[in-house]
mmCIF file of C-alpha atoms and ligand atoms in Angstrom:
data_model
loop_
_atom_site.group_PDB
_atom_site.id
_atom_site.type_symbol
_atom_site.label_atom_id
_atom_site.label_comp_id
_atom_site.label_asym_id
_atom_site.label_seq_id
_atom_site.Cartn_x
_atom_site.Cartn_y
_atom_site.Cartn_z
ATOM 1 C CA MET A 261 34.319 7.817 -68.828
ATOM 2 C CA LEU A 262 33.100 11.332 -68.052
ATOM 3 C CA ARG A 263 34.152 11.081 -64.402
ATOM 4 C CA ASP A 264 37.754 10.181 -65.264
ATOM 5 C CA GLN A 265 38.029 12.805 -67.989
ATOM 6 C CA LEU A 266 36.592 15.557 -65.796
ATOM 7 C CA ASP A 267 38.876 14.628 -62.885
ATOM 8 C CA ARG A 268 41.766 16.107 -64.852
ATOM 9 C CA VAL A 269 40.094 19.499 -65.237
ATOM 10 C CA CYS A 270 41.087 20.421 -61.671
ATOM 11 C CA ASP A 271 44.763 20.313 -62.664
ATOM 12 C CA GLU A 272 44.260 22.369 -65.803
ATOM 13 C CA ALA A 273 41.623 24.998 -65.006
ATOM 14 C CA ASP A 274 40.608 27.482 -62.306
ATOM 15 C CA THR A 275 36.900 27.349 -63.128
ATOM 16 C CA LEU A 276 34.625 24.894 -64.936
ATOM 17 C CA ILE A 277 31.894 26.391 -67.145
ATOM 18 C CA VAL A 278 28.975 24.284 -68.381
ATOM 19 C CA ALA A 279 26.912 25.934 -71.116
ATOM 20 C CA GLY A 280 23.562 24.214 -70.532
ATOM 21 C CA ASP A 281 21.709 20.971 -71.283
ATOM 22 C CA LEU A 282 23.016 19.222 -68.211
ATOM 23 C CA THR A 283 20.153 16.737 -68.636
ATOM 24 C CA ASN A 284 18.312 15.213 -71.572
ATOM 25 C CA PHE A 285 14.752 15.729 -70.333
ATOM 26 C CA GLY A 286 15.161 18.025 -67.339
ATOM 27 C CA LYS A 287 14.358 15.291 -64.809
ATOM 28 C CA PRO A 288 15.915 15.830 -61.372
ATOM 29 C CA GLU A 289 17.042 12.186 -61.244
ATOM 30 C CA GLU A 290 19.047 12.741 -64.434
ATOM 31 C CA MET A 291 21.026 15.421 -62.641
ATOM 32 C CA GLU A 292 22.211 13.188 -59.797
ATOM 33 C CA PRO A 293 25.106 11.363 -61.513
ATOM 34 C CA LEU A 294 26.478 14.600 -62.953
ATOM 35 C CA LEU A 295 26.111 16.371 -59.631
ATOM 36 C CA ASN A 296 28.054 13.587 -57.916
ATOM 37 C CA ILE A 297 30.896 14.155 -60.370
ATOM 38 C CA PHE A 298 30.755 17.936 -59.996
ATOM 39 C CA VAL A 299 30.898 17.990 -56.191
ATOM 40 C CA ARG A 300 34.039 15.835 -56.229
ATOM 41 C CA LEU A 301 35.881 18.256 -58.499
ATOM 42 C CA ARG A 302 36.536 20.884 -55.842
ATOM 43 C CA LEU A 303 36.794 23.831 -58.183
ATOM 44 C CA PRO A 304 34.315 26.618 -58.876
ATOM 45 C CA ILE A 305 31.614 25.519 -61.330
ATOM 46 C CA ILE A 306 29.423 27.959 -63.238
ATOM 47 C CA VAL A 307 26.478 26.802 -65.339
ATOM 48 C CA VAL A 308 23.528 28.079 -67.330
ATOM 49 C CA LEU A 309 20.535 25.857 -68.035
ATOM 50 C CA GLY A 310 19.684 24.723 -71.571
ATOM 51 C CA ASN A 311 16.394 24.002 -73.320
ATOM 52 C CA HIS A 312 16.611 20.297 -72.445
ATOM 53 C CA ASP A 313 16.730 21.233 -68.772
ATOM 54 C CA TYR A 314 13.306 22.888 -69.199
ATOM 55 C CA GLU A 315 11.609 19.913 -70.879
ATOM 56 C CA CYS A 316 9.781 18.532 -67.807
ATOM 57 C CA GLY A 317 9.144 21.872 -66.105
ATOM 58 C CA HIS A 318 11.542 21.150 -63.234
ATOM 59 C CA GLN A 319 14.122 23.777 -64.176
ATOM 60 C CA ALA A 320 13.755 25.652 -60.869
ATOM 61 C CA GLU A 321 14.325 22.431 -58.912
ATOM 62 C CA LEU A 322 17.392 21.621 -61.008
ATOM 63 C CA ALA A 323 18.810 25.086 -60.381
ATOM 64 C CA GLU A 324 18.093 24.860 -56.648
ATOM 65 C CA THR A 325 19.739 21.440 -56.396
ATOM 66 C CA MET A 326 22.871 22.731 -58.084
ATOM 67 C CA SER A 327 22.939 25.907 -56.017
ATOM 68 C CA ALA A 328 22.641 23.843 -52.832
ATOM 69 C CA ALA A 329 25.690 21.848 -53.995
ATOM 70 C CA GLY A 330 27.699 25.050 -54.378
ATOM 71 C CA ILE A 331 27.370 25.346 -58.155
ATOM 72 C CA LYS A 332 26.720 28.861 -59.439
ATOM 73 C CA VAL A 333 23.709 28.861 -61.754
ATOM 74 C CA LEU A 334 23.603 32.015 -63.865
ATOM 75 C CA ASP A 335 20.183 33.197 -65.044
ATOM 76 C CA GLY A 336 20.544 36.845 -65.912
ATOM 77 C CA SER A 337 23.101 37.082 -63.123
ATOM 78 C CA THR A 338 26.832 37.302 -62.453
ATOM 79 C CA HIS A 339 29.571 35.600 -60.528
ATOM 80 C CA GLN A 340 33.168 36.555 -59.877
ATOM 81 C CA CYS A 341 36.115 34.154 -59.581
ATOM 82 C CA GLU A 342 39.242 36.034 -58.557
ATOM 83 C CA ASP A 343 39.684 38.776 -61.190
ATOM 84 C CA VAL A 344 37.303 37.320 -63.788
ATOM 85 C CA GLY A 345 33.631 38.261 -63.926
ATOM 86 C CA PHE A 346 31.050 35.932 -65.460
ATOM 87 C CA ALA A 347 27.643 36.998 -66.789
ATOM 88 C CA GLY A 348 25.248 34.341 -67.964
ATOM 89 C CA THR A 349 21.779 33.486 -69.081
ATOM 90 C CA LYS A 350 20.206 30.739 -71.175
ATOM 91 C CA GLY A 351 19.364 32.924 -74.154
ATOM 92 C CA PHE A 352 16.698 31.968 -76.664
ATOM 93 C CA VAL A 353 15.980 31.404 -80.341
ATOM 94 C CA GLY A 354 15.064 34.080 -82.879
ATOM 95 C CA GLY A 355 17.539 34.049 -85.753
ATOM 96 C CA PHE A 356 20.506 36.038 -86.875
ATOM 97 C CA GLY A 357 21.208 39.318 -88.647
ATOM 98 C CA ARG A 358 18.652 40.267 -91.262
ATOM 99 C CA GLY A 359 16.886 36.944 -90.703
ATOM 100 C CA MET A 360 16.021 37.787 -87.107
ATOM 101 C CA LEU A 361 12.311 37.422 -86.348
ATOM 102 C CA THR A 362 10.695 40.685 -85.225
ATOM 103 C CA ALA A 363 7.670 41.284 -83.014
ATOM 104 C CA PHE A 364 5.182 41.994 -85.792
ATOM 105 C CA GLY A 365 1.737 40.625 -86.519
ATOM 106 C CA GLU A 366 0.046 37.958 -84.446
ATOM 107 C CA ASP A 367 0.158 37.967 -80.663
ATOM 108 C CA GLU A 368 1.754 34.509 -80.799
ATOM 109 C CA VAL A 369 4.694 35.847 -82.811
ATOM 110 C CA LYS A 370 5.081 38.761 -80.419
ATOM 111 C CA THR A 371 5.100 36.404 -77.432
ATOM 112 C CA PHE A 372 7.748 34.244 -79.094
ATOM 113 C CA VAL A 373 9.960 37.219 -79.951
ATOM 114 C CA ARG A 374 9.379 38.702 -76.501
ATOM 115 C CA ALA A 375 10.964 35.599 -74.927
ATOM 116 C CA GLY A 376 14.150 36.258 -76.897
ATOM 117 C CA ILE A 377 14.143 39.952 -76.033
ATOM 118 C CA ASP A 378 13.624 39.102 -72.347
ATOM 119 C CA GLU A 379 16.744 36.905 -72.380
ATOM 120 C CA ALA A 380 18.743 39.673 -74.062
ATOM 121 C CA VAL A 381 17.535 42.098 -71.387
ATOM 122 C CA LYS A 382 18.593 39.639 -68.670
ATOM 123 C CA LEU A 383 22.045 39.433 -70.238
ATOM 124 C CA GLU A 384 22.175 43.221 -70.479
ATOM 125 C CA ARG A 385 21.323 43.558 -66.795
ATOM 126 C CA ALA A 386 23.953 40.999 -65.804
ATOM 127 C CA MET A 387 26.701 42.502 -67.963
ATOM 128 C CA SER A 388 26.000 45.995 -66.667
ATOM 129 C CA GLN A 389 26.752 44.683 -63.156
ATOM 130 C CA LEU A 390 30.203 43.364 -64.023
ATOM 131 C CA ARG A 391 33.003 45.470 -62.566
ATOM 132 C CA THR A 392 35.943 43.208 -63.414
ATOM 133 C CA ALA A 393 38.463 43.973 -66.138
ATOM 134 C CA LYS A 394 38.128 40.421 -67.480
ATOM 135 C CA ARG A 395 34.648 39.362 -68.505
ATOM 136 C CA VAL A 396 33.249 36.058 -69.710
ATOM 137 C CA VAL A 397 29.717 35.560 -71.058
ATOM 138 C CA VAL A 398 28.034 32.171 -70.691
ATOM 139 C CA LEU A 399 25.003 31.287 -72.831
ATOM 140 C CA HIS A 400 23.244 28.165 -74.005
ATOM 141 C CA TYR A 401 21.980 29.568 -77.312
ATOM 142 C CA SER A 402 24.382 31.040 -79.818
ATOM 143 C CA PRO A 403 24.739 34.814 -80.229
ATOM 144 C CA ILE A 404 26.143 34.495 -83.771
ATOM 145 C CA ALA A 405 25.488 32.460 -86.912
ATOM 146 C CA ALA A 406 29.155 31.532 -87.467
ATOM 147 C CA THR A 407 29.259 28.939 -84.661
ATOM 148 C CA VAL A 408 26.049 27.219 -85.778
ATOM 149 C CA GLN A 409 27.298 26.709 -89.335
ATOM 150 C CA GLY A 410 27.354 23.009 -90.051
ATOM 151 C CA GLU A 411 23.818 22.570 -88.782
ATOM 152 C CA ASN A 412 20.951 22.430 -91.277
ATOM 153 C CA PRO A 413 20.473 26.096 -92.354
ATOM 154 C CA GLU A 414 16.709 25.646 -91.987
ATOM 155 C CA ILE A 415 17.115 25.413 -88.203
ATOM 156 C CA TYR A 416 19.549 28.317 -87.717
ATOM 157 C CA PRO A 417 16.793 30.563 -86.308
ATOM 158 C CA PHE A 418 16.206 27.951 -83.571
ATOM 159 C CA LEU A 419 19.842 27.848 -82.493
ATOM 160 C CA GLY A 420 20.189 31.369 -81.167
ATOM 161 C CA THR A 421 19.796 35.021 -81.929
ATOM 162 C CA SER A 422 21.865 38.102 -82.766
ATOM 163 C CA ARG A 423 20.021 39.941 -80.008
ATOM 164 C CA LEU A 424 22.488 38.352 -77.592
ATOM 165 C CA ALA A 425 25.510 39.482 -79.640
ATOM 166 C CA GLU A 426 24.190 43.051 -79.708
ATOM 167 C CA VAL A 427 24.298 43.090 -75.899
ATOM 168 C CA VAL A 428 27.750 41.497 -75.754
ATOM 169 C CA ASP A 429 29.156 44.035 -78.200
ATOM 170 C CA ARG A 430 27.563 46.941 -76.354
ATOM 171 C CA HIS A 431 29.161 45.976 -73.026
ATOM 172 C CA GLY A 432 32.356 44.293 -74.176
ATOM 173 C CA ALA A 433 33.711 40.906 -73.118
ATOM 174 C CA ASP A 434 36.860 38.824 -73.467
ATOM 175 C CA LEU A 435 35.121 35.583 -74.283
ATOM 176 C CA VAL A 436 31.654 34.197 -75.019
ATOM 177 C CA LEU A 437 30.829 30.512 -74.568
ATOM 178 C CA HIS A 438 27.682 28.733 -75.720
ATOM 179 C CA GLY A 439 26.359 25.254 -76.472
ATOM 180 C CA HIS A 440 23.180 23.938 -78.152
ATOM 181 C CA ALA A 441 24.439 23.791 -81.766
ATOM 182 C CA HIS A 442 25.677 20.194 -81.736
ATOM 183 C CA HIS A 443 26.963 20.236 -85.277
ATOM 184 C CA GLY A 444 28.124 23.837 -85.464
ATOM 185 C CA LYS A 445 31.627 25.240 -85.547
ATOM 186 C CA PRO A 446 33.832 25.724 -82.473
ATOM 187 C CA ASP A 447 35.007 29.286 -83.092
ATOM 188 C CA GLY A 448 33.588 32.578 -84.301
ATOM 189 C CA LYS A 449 33.432 36.284 -83.511
ATOM 190 C CA THR A 450 30.696 38.820 -82.800
ATOM 191 C CA PRO A 451 30.343 41.743 -85.237
ATOM 192 C CA ALA A 452 32.609 43.773 -82.879
ATOM 193 C CA GLY A 453 35.238 41.013 -82.938
ATOM 194 C CA ILE A 454 34.669 39.365 -79.542
ATOM 195 C CA ALA A 455 35.615 35.683 -79.513
ATOM 196 C CA VAL A 456 32.685 33.238 -79.402
ATOM 197 C CA HIS A 457 33.197 29.516 -78.831
ATOM 198 C CA ASN A 458 30.658 26.736 -79.249
ATOM 199 C CA VAL A 459 31.479 24.204 -76.515
ATOM 200 C CA ALA A 460 28.698 21.700 -77.265
ATOM 201 C CA ILE A 461 30.008 18.338 -76.128
ATOM 202 C CA THR A 462 29.510 16.807 -79.562
ATOM 203 C CA LEU A 463 32.059 19.275 -80.947
ATOM 204 C CA LEU A 464 34.484 18.640 -78.079
ATOM 205 C CA GLN A 465 34.150 14.924 -78.737
ATOM 206 C CA ALA A 466 34.892 15.500 -82.427
ATOM 207 C CA GLN A 467 38.293 16.977 -81.551
ATOM 208 C CA ASP A 468 41.443 14.910 -81.936
ATOM 209 C CA PRO A 469 41.813 13.574 -79.309
ATOM 210 C CA PRO A 470 38.163 13.658 -78.178
ATOM 211 C CA ALA A 471 37.607 15.767 -75.077
ATOM 212 C CA VAL A 472 34.835 16.655 -72.632
ATOM 213 C CA TYR A 473 36.134 20.159 -71.959
ATOM 214 C CA ARG A 474 38.197 22.857 -73.582
ATOM 215 C CA ILE A 475 40.645 25.211 -71.875
ATOM 216 C CA PHE A 476 40.470 28.978 -72.403
ATOM 217 C CA ASP A 477 42.792 31.636 -71.011
ATOM 218 C CA VAL A 478 41.403 35.079 -70.218
HETATM 219 FE FE1 FE2 B 1805 20.167 22.788 -76.271
#
Protein backbone atom coordinates (compact mmCIF):
# COMPACT_ATOMS: atom_id res chain seq x y z
CA MET A 1 0.00 0.00 0.00
CA LEU A 2 1.30 3.45 -0.92
CA ARG A 3 0.94 4.73 2.65
CA ASP A 4 3.07 1.93 4.11
CA GLN A 5 5.71 2.18 1.40
CA LEU A 6 5.99 5.96 1.70
CA ASP A 7 6.22 5.79 5.50
CA ARG A 8 9.73 4.40 5.09
CA VAL A 9 10.93 7.36 3.02
CA CYS A 10 11.33 9.44 6.19
CA ASP A 11 14.08 7.09 7.39
CA GLU A 12 15.90 7.09 4.07
CA ALA A 13 15.61 10.61 2.63
CA ASP A 14 15.87 14.27 3.63
CA THR A 15 13.40 15.49 1.02
CA LEU A 16 10.63 13.89 -1.03
CA ILE A 17 10.28 15.04 -4.65
CA VAL A 18 7.15 14.29 -6.68
CA ALA A 19 7.50 14.96 -10.40
CA GLY A 20 3.86 15.66 -11.29
CA ASP A 21 0.59 13.86 -12.06
CA LEU A 22 -0.45 13.66 -8.45
CA THR A 23 -4.00 13.05 -9.69
CA ASN A 24 -5.56 11.29 -12.65
CA PHE A 25 -8.02 14.00 -13.69
CA GLY A 26 -6.96 17.01 -11.64
CA LYS A 27 -9.99 16.83 -9.34
CA PRO A 28 -9.42 18.31 -5.88
CA GLU A 29 -11.10 15.30 -4.25
CA GLU A 30 -8.51 13.03 -5.88
CA MET A 31 -5.79 14.92 -4.06
CA GLU A 32 -7.18 14.32 -0.57
CA PRO A 33 -5.94 10.76 0.06
CA LEU A 34 -2.45 11.60 -1.18
CA LEU A 35 -2.37 14.79 0.85
CA ASN A 36 -3.30 12.84 3.97
CA ILE A 37 -0.31 10.58 3.37
CA PHE A 38 2.02 13.49 2.64
CA VAL A 39 1.19 15.50 5.77
CA ARG A 40 1.95 12.48 7.97
CA LEU A 41 5.44 12.09 6.51
CA ARG A 42 6.97 15.04 8.33
CA LEU A 43 9.72 15.73 5.84
CA PRO A 44 10.02 18.48 3.25
CA ILE A 45 8.02 17.68 0.10
CA ILE A 46 8.61 19.40 -3.23
CA VAL A 47 6.31 18.86 -6.20
CA VAL A 48 5.60 20.09 -9.71
CA LEU A 49 2.21 19.57 -11.32
CA GLY A 50 1.75 17.29 -14.33
CA ASN A 51 -0.58 17.41 -17.32
CA HIS A 52 -3.13 15.18 -15.56
CA ASP A 53 -3.36 17.75 -12.77
CA TYR A 54 -4.54 20.30 -15.37
CA GLU A 55 -7.28 18.12 -16.88
CA CYS A 56 -10.27 19.66 -15.03
CA GLY A 57 -8.91 23.21 -14.85
CA HIS A 58 -8.45 23.11 -11.07
CA GLN A 59 -4.65 23.22 -11.11
CA ALA A 60 -4.50 26.48 -9.12
CA GLU A 61 -6.75 25.00 -6.42
CA LEU A 62 -4.61 21.86 -6.26
CA ALA A 63 -1.46 23.95 -5.88
CA GLU A 64 -3.06 26.12 -3.20
CA THR A 65 -4.26 23.09 -1.24
CA MET A 66 -0.78 21.60 -1.25
CA SER A 67 0.86 24.90 -0.36
CA ALA A 68 -1.53 25.30 2.57
CA ALA A 69 -0.44 21.84 3.77
CA GLY A 70 3.20 22.92 3.73
CA ILE A 71 4.13 21.26 0.43
CA LYS A 72 6.35 23.35 -1.84
CA VAL A 73 4.83 23.53 -5.32
CA LEU A 74 7.40 24.66 -7.88
CA ASP A 75 6.10 26.48 -10.96
CA GLY A 76 9.01 28.39 -12.39
CA SER A 77 10.25 28.84 -8.83
CA THR A 78 12.83 27.59 -6.35
CA HIS A 79 13.12 26.13 -2.90
CA GLN A 80 16.11 25.44 -0.69
CA CYS A 81 16.49 22.52 1.73
CA GLU A 82 19.68 22.91 3.75
CA ASP A 83 22.49 23.21 1.17
CA VAL A 84 20.51 21.93 -1.83
CA GLY A 85 18.60 24.25 -4.14
CA PHE A 86 15.63 23.02 -6.17
CA ALA A 87 14.30 24.67 -9.33
CA GLY A 88 11.15 23.32 -10.89
CA THR A 89 8.44 23.76 -13.43
CA LYS A 90 6.03 21.47 -15.26
CA GLY A 91 7.66 21.80 -18.66
CA PHE A 92 5.80 21.05 -21.87
CA VAL A 93 5.86 19.03 -25.08
CA GLY A 94 7.65 19.98 -28.29
CA GLY A 95 10.09 17.25 -29.27
CA PHE A 96 13.78 16.63 -29.09
CA GLY A 97 16.91 17.65 -30.98
CA ARG A 98 16.42 18.12 -34.69
CA GLY A 99 12.82 16.93 -34.34
CA MET A 100 11.87 19.86 -32.12
CA LEU A 101 8.84 21.76 -33.41
CA THR A 102 9.60 25.41 -34.19
CA ALA A 103 7.32 28.45 -34.18
CA PHE A 104 6.76 28.64 -37.93
CA GLY A 105 3.62 28.92 -40.02
CA GLU A 106 0.13 28.97 -38.57
CA ASP A 107 -0.75 30.94 -35.47
CA GLU A 108 -1.91 27.69 -33.85
CA VAL A 109 1.56 26.16 -34.23
CA LYS A 110 3.17 29.30 -32.84
CA THR A 111 0.84 29.24 -29.82
CA PHE A 112 1.68 25.58 -29.20
CA VAL A 113 5.43 26.16 -29.46
CA ARG A 114 5.14 29.32 -27.37
CA ALA A 115 3.77 27.24 -24.46
CA GLY A 116 6.94 25.13 -24.51
CA ILE A 117 9.18 28.19 -24.76
CA ASP A 118 7.31 29.81 -21.85
CA GLU A 119 8.04 26.78 -19.65
CA ALA A 120 11.71 26.87 -20.63
CA VAL A 121 11.81 30.57 -19.74
CA LYS A 122 10.21 29.80 -16.36
CA LEU A 123 12.89 27.18 -15.73
CA GLU A 124 15.57 29.64 -16.81
CA ARG A 125 14.26 32.25 -14.39
CA ALA A 126 14.14 29.74 -11.53
CA MET A 127 17.62 28.34 -12.18
CA SER A 128 19.13 31.81 -12.40
CA GLN A 129 17.89 32.41 -8.83
CA LEU A 130 19.64 29.39 -7.35
CA ARG A 131 22.63 30.32 -5.21
CA THR A 132 23.39 26.89 -3.75
CA ALA A 133 26.36 24.77 -4.79
CA LYS A 134 24.10 21.73 -5.15
CA ARG A 135 21.22 22.09 -7.57
CA VAL A 136 18.34 19.79 -8.45
CA VAL A 137 15.88 20.40 -11.30
CA VAL A 138 12.34 19.02 -11.04
CA LEU A 139 10.18 18.69 -14.17
CA HIS A 140 7.16 16.71 -15.26
CA TYR A 141 8.05 16.52 -18.96
CA SER A 142 11.36 15.08 -20.06
CA PRO A 143 14.23 17.33 -21.16
CA ILE A 144 15.90 14.54 -23.18
CA ALA A 145 14.88 11.75 -25.55
CA ALA A 146 16.97 9.07 -23.80
CA THR A 147 14.60 8.71 -20.82
CA VAL A 148 11.49 8.42 -23.01
CA GLN A 149 12.92 5.57 -25.07
CA GLY A 150 10.67 2.58 -24.68
CA GLU A 151 7.58 4.62 -25.44
CA ASN A 152 6.12 4.55 -28.95
CA PRO A 153 8.51 6.76 -31.00
CA GLU A 154 5.48 8.43 -32.61
CA ILE A 155 4.65 10.09 -29.28
CA TYR A 156 8.17 11.23 -28.32
CA PRO A 157 7.38 14.86 -29.23
CA PHE A 158 4.53 14.78 -26.68
CA LEU A 159 6.73 13.56 -23.84
CA GLY A 160 8.99 16.57 -23.48
CA THR A 161 11.34 18.90 -25.23
CA SER A 162 15.06 19.63 -25.58
CA ARG A 163 14.30 23.27 -24.81
CA LEU A 164 14.35 22.28 -21.14
CA ALA A 165 17.74 20.54 -21.46
CA GLU A 166 19.22 23.63 -23.13
CA VAL A 167 18.35 25.64 -20.01
CA VAL A 168 19.66 22.97 -17.64
CA ASP A 169 22.96 22.77 -19.50
CA ARG A 170 23.32 26.55 -19.60
CA HIS A 171 22.95 26.90 -15.82
CA GLY A 172 24.35 23.59 -14.61
CA ALA A 173 22.77 21.15 -12.18
CA ASP A 174 23.67 18.01 -10.24
CA LEU A 175 20.49 16.13 -11.01
CA VAL A 176 17.33 16.41 -13.11
CA LEU A 177 14.18 14.46 -12.25
CA HIS A 178 11.08 14.09 -14.41
CA GLY A 179 8.02 11.88 -14.84
CA HIS A 180 5.35 11.57 -17.56
CA ALA A 181 7.05 8.93 -19.76
CA HIS A 182 5.51 5.85 -18.17
CA HIS A 183 7.33 3.37 -20.34
CA GLY A 184 10.60 5.24 -20.78
CA LYS A 185 14.01 4.52 -19.33
CA PRO A 186 15.09 5.46 -15.80
CA ASP A 187 18.45 7.06 -16.57
CA GLY A 188 19.96 9.39 -19.14
CA LYS A 189 22.13 12.48 -19.53
CA THR A 190 21.73 15.93 -21.06
CA PRO A 191 24.05 16.84 -23.95
CA ALA A 192 26.39 18.45 -21.36
CA GLY A 193 26.40 15.24 -19.30
CA ILE A 194 24.04 16.18 -16.45
CA ALA A 195 22.24 13.17 -14.98
CA VAL A 196 18.53 12.90 -15.84
CA HIS A 197 16.25 10.36 -14.16
CA ASN A 198 12.73 9.40 -15.15
CA VAL A 199 10.91 8.70 -11.87
CA ALA A 200 7.49 7.86 -13.33
CA ILE A 201 5.87 5.50 -10.86
CA THR A 202 5.37 2.83 -13.50
CA LEU A 203 9.15 2.60 -13.88
CA LEU A 204 9.70 2.55 -10.11
CA GLN A 205 7.15 -0.25 -9.88
CA ALA A 206 8.99 -2.17 -12.60
CA GLN A 207 12.13 -2.28 -10.45
CA ASP A 208 13.05 -5.42 -8.55
CA PRO A 209 11.75 -5.13 -5.89
CA PRO A 210 8.97 -2.74 -6.96
CA ALA A 211 9.20 0.66 -5.29
CA VAL A 212 7.23 3.90 -5.03
CA TYR A 213 10.31 6.10 -4.68
CA ARG A 214 13.97 6.14 -5.57
CA ILE A 215 16.82 7.54 -3.48
CA PHE A 216 19.34 9.98 -4.96
CA ASP A 217 22.39 11.49 -3.27
CA VAL A 218 23.52 14.98 -4.24
FE1 LIG B 1 1.99 13.20 -17.37
